PDB file of C-alpha atoms in Angstrom:
ATOM      1  CA  MET T   1       7.866  12.984   4.845  1.00  0.00           C
ATOM      2  CA  TYR T   2       5.085  14.854   6.037  1.00  0.00           C
ATOM      3  CA  VAL T   3       2.530  15.023   8.883  1.00  0.00           C
ATOM      4  CA  ALA T   4      -0.747  16.307   8.258  1.00  0.00           C
ATOM      5  CA  ARG T   5      -2.722  17.649  11.346  1.00  0.00           C
ATOM      6  CA  TRP T   6      -6.231  18.292  11.301  1.00  0.00           C
ATOM      7  CA  GLN T   7      -6.552  20.629  14.570  1.00  0.00           C
ATOM      8  CA  PHE T   8     -10.191  21.435  15.957  1.00  0.00           C
ATOM      9  CA  THR T   9     -12.010  22.594  19.660  1.00  0.00           C
ATOM     10  CA  THR T  10     -14.892  20.620  20.549  1.00  0.00           C
ATOM     11  CA  ARG T  11     -17.910  22.076  22.278  1.00  0.00           C
ATOM     12  CA  PHE T  12     -17.681  21.756  25.591  1.00  0.00           C
ATOM     13  CA  GLY T  13     -18.043  18.784  27.908  1.00  0.00           C
ATOM     14  CA  ARG T  14     -18.427  17.594  24.274  1.00  0.00           C
ATOM     15  CA  ARG T  15     -14.714  16.023  24.406  1.00  0.00           C
ATOM     16  CA  ASP T  16     -15.211  12.266  24.927  1.00  0.00           C
ATOM     17  CA  GLU T  17     -18.066  11.644  22.526  1.00  0.00           C
ATOM     18  CA  CYS T  18     -16.086  13.447  19.918  1.00  0.00           C
ATOM     19  CA  LEU T  19     -13.388  10.625  20.701  1.00  0.00           C
ATOM     20  CA  ARG T  20     -16.223   7.970  20.404  1.00  0.00           C
ATOM     21  CA  VAL T  21     -16.756   8.961  16.709  1.00  0.00           C
ATOM     22  CA  LEU T  22     -13.112   9.757  15.361  1.00  0.00           C
ATOM     23  CA  ARG T  23     -12.943   5.738  16.770  1.00  0.00           C
ATOM     24  CA  LYS T  24     -15.552   4.858  14.769  1.00  0.00           C
ATOM     25  CA  TRP T  25     -14.784   6.824  11.859  1.00  0.00           C
ATOM     26  CA  TYR T  26     -11.362   5.615  11.583  1.00  0.00           C
ATOM     27  CA  ILE T  27     -12.179   2.055  11.351  1.00  0.00           C
ATOM     28  CA  ASP T  28     -15.211   3.141   9.158  1.00  0.00           C
ATOM     29  CA  VAL T  29     -13.442   5.697   6.696  1.00  0.00           C
ATOM     30  CA  ALA T  30     -10.025   6.382   7.519  1.00  0.00           C
ATOM     31  CA  GLN T  31      -8.587   2.359   7.163  1.00  0.00           C
ATOM     32  CA  ARG T  32     -10.919   1.781   3.886  1.00  0.00           C
ATOM     33  CA  ILE T  33      -8.642   5.193   2.277  1.00  0.00           C
ATOM     34  CA  GLY T  34      -5.498   3.091   3.937  1.00  0.00           C
ATOM     35  CA  TRP T  35      -4.569   5.469   6.657  1.00  0.00           C
ATOM     36  CA  ARG T  36      -3.087   2.758   9.256  1.00  0.00           C
ATOM     37  CA  SER T  37      -1.334   4.384  11.301  1.00  0.00           C
ATOM     38  CA  LEU T  38      -3.256   7.372  12.905  1.00  0.00           C
ATOM     39  CA  ARG T  39      -2.220   9.315  16.216  1.00  0.00           C
ATOM     40  CA  VAL T  40      -5.315  11.419  18.173  1.00  0.00           C
ATOM     41  CA  LEU T  41      -4.541  13.907  20.706  1.00  0.00           C
ATOM     42  CA  SER T  42      -6.015  16.444  22.827  1.00  0.00           C
ATOM     43  CA  GLY T  43      -5.046  18.531  25.546  1.00  0.00           C
ATOM     44  CA  SER T  44      -4.190  18.055  29.249  1.00  0.00           C
ATOM     45  CA  ILE T  45      -1.996  19.412  31.042  1.00  0.00           C
ATOM     46  CA  GLY T  46      -0.965  23.105  29.715  1.00  0.00           C
ATOM     47  CA  GLY T  47      -3.513  23.089  27.135  1.00  0.00           C
ATOM     48  CA  PRO T  48      -7.722  23.394  26.624  1.00  0.00           C
ATOM     49  CA  GLU T  49      -8.592  19.686  27.134  1.00  0.00           C
ATOM     50  CA  SER T  50     -11.266  20.568  24.124  1.00  0.00           C
ATOM     51  CA  GLN T  51      -8.673  21.007  21.701  1.00  0.00           C
ATOM     52  CA  VAL T  52      -7.985  17.647  19.339  1.00  0.00           C
ATOM     53  CA  GLU T  53      -5.388  17.222  16.862  1.00  0.00           C
ATOM     54  CA  LEU T  54      -5.609  14.266  14.748  1.00  0.00           C
ATOM     55  CA  GLU T  55      -2.691  13.101  12.620  1.00  0.00           C
ATOM     56  CA  VAL T  56      -1.161  11.257   9.728  1.00  0.00           C
ATOM     57  CA  GLN T  57       1.273  10.617   7.954  1.00  0.00           C
ATOM     58  CA  ILE T  58       1.926  11.092   3.938  1.00  0.00           C
ATOM     59  CA  ASP T  59       4.742  11.044   1.646  1.00  0.00           C
ATOM     60  CA  ASN T  60       3.645  14.432  -0.041  1.00  0.00           C
ATOM     61  CA  VAL T  61       0.713  16.758  -0.715  1.00  0.00           C
ATOM     62  CA  ASP T  62      -0.986  14.801  -3.108  1.00  0.00           C
ATOM     63  CA  ASP T  63      -1.171  12.094  -1.228  1.00  0.00           C
ATOM     64  CA  LEU T  64      -3.461  14.294   1.335  1.00  0.00           C
ATOM     65  CA  GLU T  65      -5.519  15.656  -1.812  1.00  0.00           C
ATOM     66  CA  ALA T  66      -5.823  11.580  -3.362  1.00  0.00           C
ATOM     67  CA  ALA T  67      -7.182  10.456   0.497  1.00  0.00           C
ATOM     68  CA  TRP T  68      -9.562  13.401   0.637  1.00  0.00           C
ATOM     69  CA  ARG T  69     -11.347  12.272  -2.704  1.00  0.00           C
ATOM     70  CA  ASP T  70     -11.106   8.623  -1.249  1.00  0.00           C
ATOM     71  CA  MET T  71     -12.785  10.111   1.641  1.00  0.00           C
ATOM     72  CA  ALA T  72     -15.913  11.420   0.036  1.00  0.00           C
ATOM     73  CA  ALA T  73     -16.586   8.339  -1.578  1.00  0.00           C
ATOM     74  CA  VAL T  74     -16.718   5.916   1.110  1.00  0.00           C
ATOM     75  CA  PRO T  75     -20.372   5.896   2.166  1.00  0.00           C
ATOM     76  CA  TYR T  76     -19.972   6.346   5.947  1.00  0.00           C
ATOM     77  CA  HIS T  77     -18.104   9.724   5.502  1.00  0.00           C
ATOM     78  CA  ALA T  78     -21.500  11.876   5.196  1.00  0.00           C
ATOM     79  CA  GLU T  79     -23.005  10.812   8.529  1.00  0.00           C
ATOM     80  CA  TYR T  80     -19.959  11.005  10.418  1.00  0.00           C
ATOM     81  CA  GLN T  81     -19.096  14.663   8.832  1.00  0.00           C
ATOM     82  CA  LYS T  82     -22.856  15.344  11.031  1.00  0.00           C
ATOM     83  CA  GLN T  83     -21.733  13.552  14.308  1.00  0.00           C
ATOM     84  CA  LEU T  84     -18.926  15.413  14.080  1.00  0.00           C
ATOM     85  CA  ALA T  85     -20.711  19.067  13.291  1.00  0.00           C
ATOM     86  CA  GLU T  86     -22.533  18.471  16.506  1.00  0.00           C
ATOM     87  CA  VAL T  87     -19.298  18.176  18.457  1.00  0.00           C
ATOM     88  CA  ILE T  88     -17.300  20.602  16.939  1.00  0.00           C
ATOM     89  CA  VAL T  89     -16.690  24.344  17.362  1.00  0.00           C
ATOM     90  CA  ASP T  90     -18.091  25.869  14.557  1.00  0.00           C
ATOM     91  CA  GLY T  91     -15.200  27.380  12.301  1.00  0.00           C
ATOM     92  CA  THR T  92     -12.137  26.246  14.420  1.00  0.00           C
ATOM     93  CA  GLU T  93     -11.216  23.434  12.389  1.00  0.00           C
ATOM     94  CA  ARG T  94      -7.646  23.752  10.414  1.00  0.00           C
ATOM     95  CA  TRP T  95      -5.445  21.548   8.251  1.00  0.00           C
ATOM     96  CA  THR T  96      -1.395  22.183   8.618  1.00  0.00           C
ATOM     97  CA  ILE T  97       0.909  19.884   6.462  1.00  0.00           C
ATOM     98  CA  HIS T  98       4.555  19.556   8.522  1.00  0.00           C
ATOM     99  CA  ARG T  99       7.585  18.034   7.855  1.00  0.00           C
ATOM    100  CA  VAL T 100       9.632  15.681   9.397  1.00  0.00           C
ATOM    101  CA  ALA T 101      12.925  16.083  10.133  1.00  0.00           C
ATOM    102  CA  ASP T 102      15.617  13.118   9.868  1.00  0.00           C
ATOM    103  CA  LEU T 103      17.921  14.242  13.169  1.00  0.00           C
ATOM    104  CA  THR T 104      19.763  10.720  13.026  1.00  0.00           C
ATOM    105  CA  PRO T 105      23.776  11.722  13.121  1.00  0.00           C
ATOM    106  CA  ALA T 106      24.688  10.946   9.512  1.00  0.00           C
ATOM    107  CA  GLU T 107      27.245   8.164   9.245  1.00  0.00           C
ATOM    108  CA  SER T 108      31.662   9.530   8.796  1.00  0.00           C
TER     109      SER T 108
END
């Protein structure tokens, strides 16, 4: 299993607006492409408040690429892209893929 993480910086004073847009995007887009469990983190103590990370669990990278293709077909997605462009600092967004390690001890 993997976690795909979209990271970006919001414009000064616009984090809450960004989170409102992401809440609507989750309903109108993410759920339509099968992303049921999404986690959004934002900076608090020791990190910049403007930093936002959106995480989704995926089985493999092919699943993420398929989700991106499906996303483009959702009619609402283009409008949310425009809204997010107003609150995200240009050039700060990036996707990273993280492998989830199982630390449960093996039974002997």
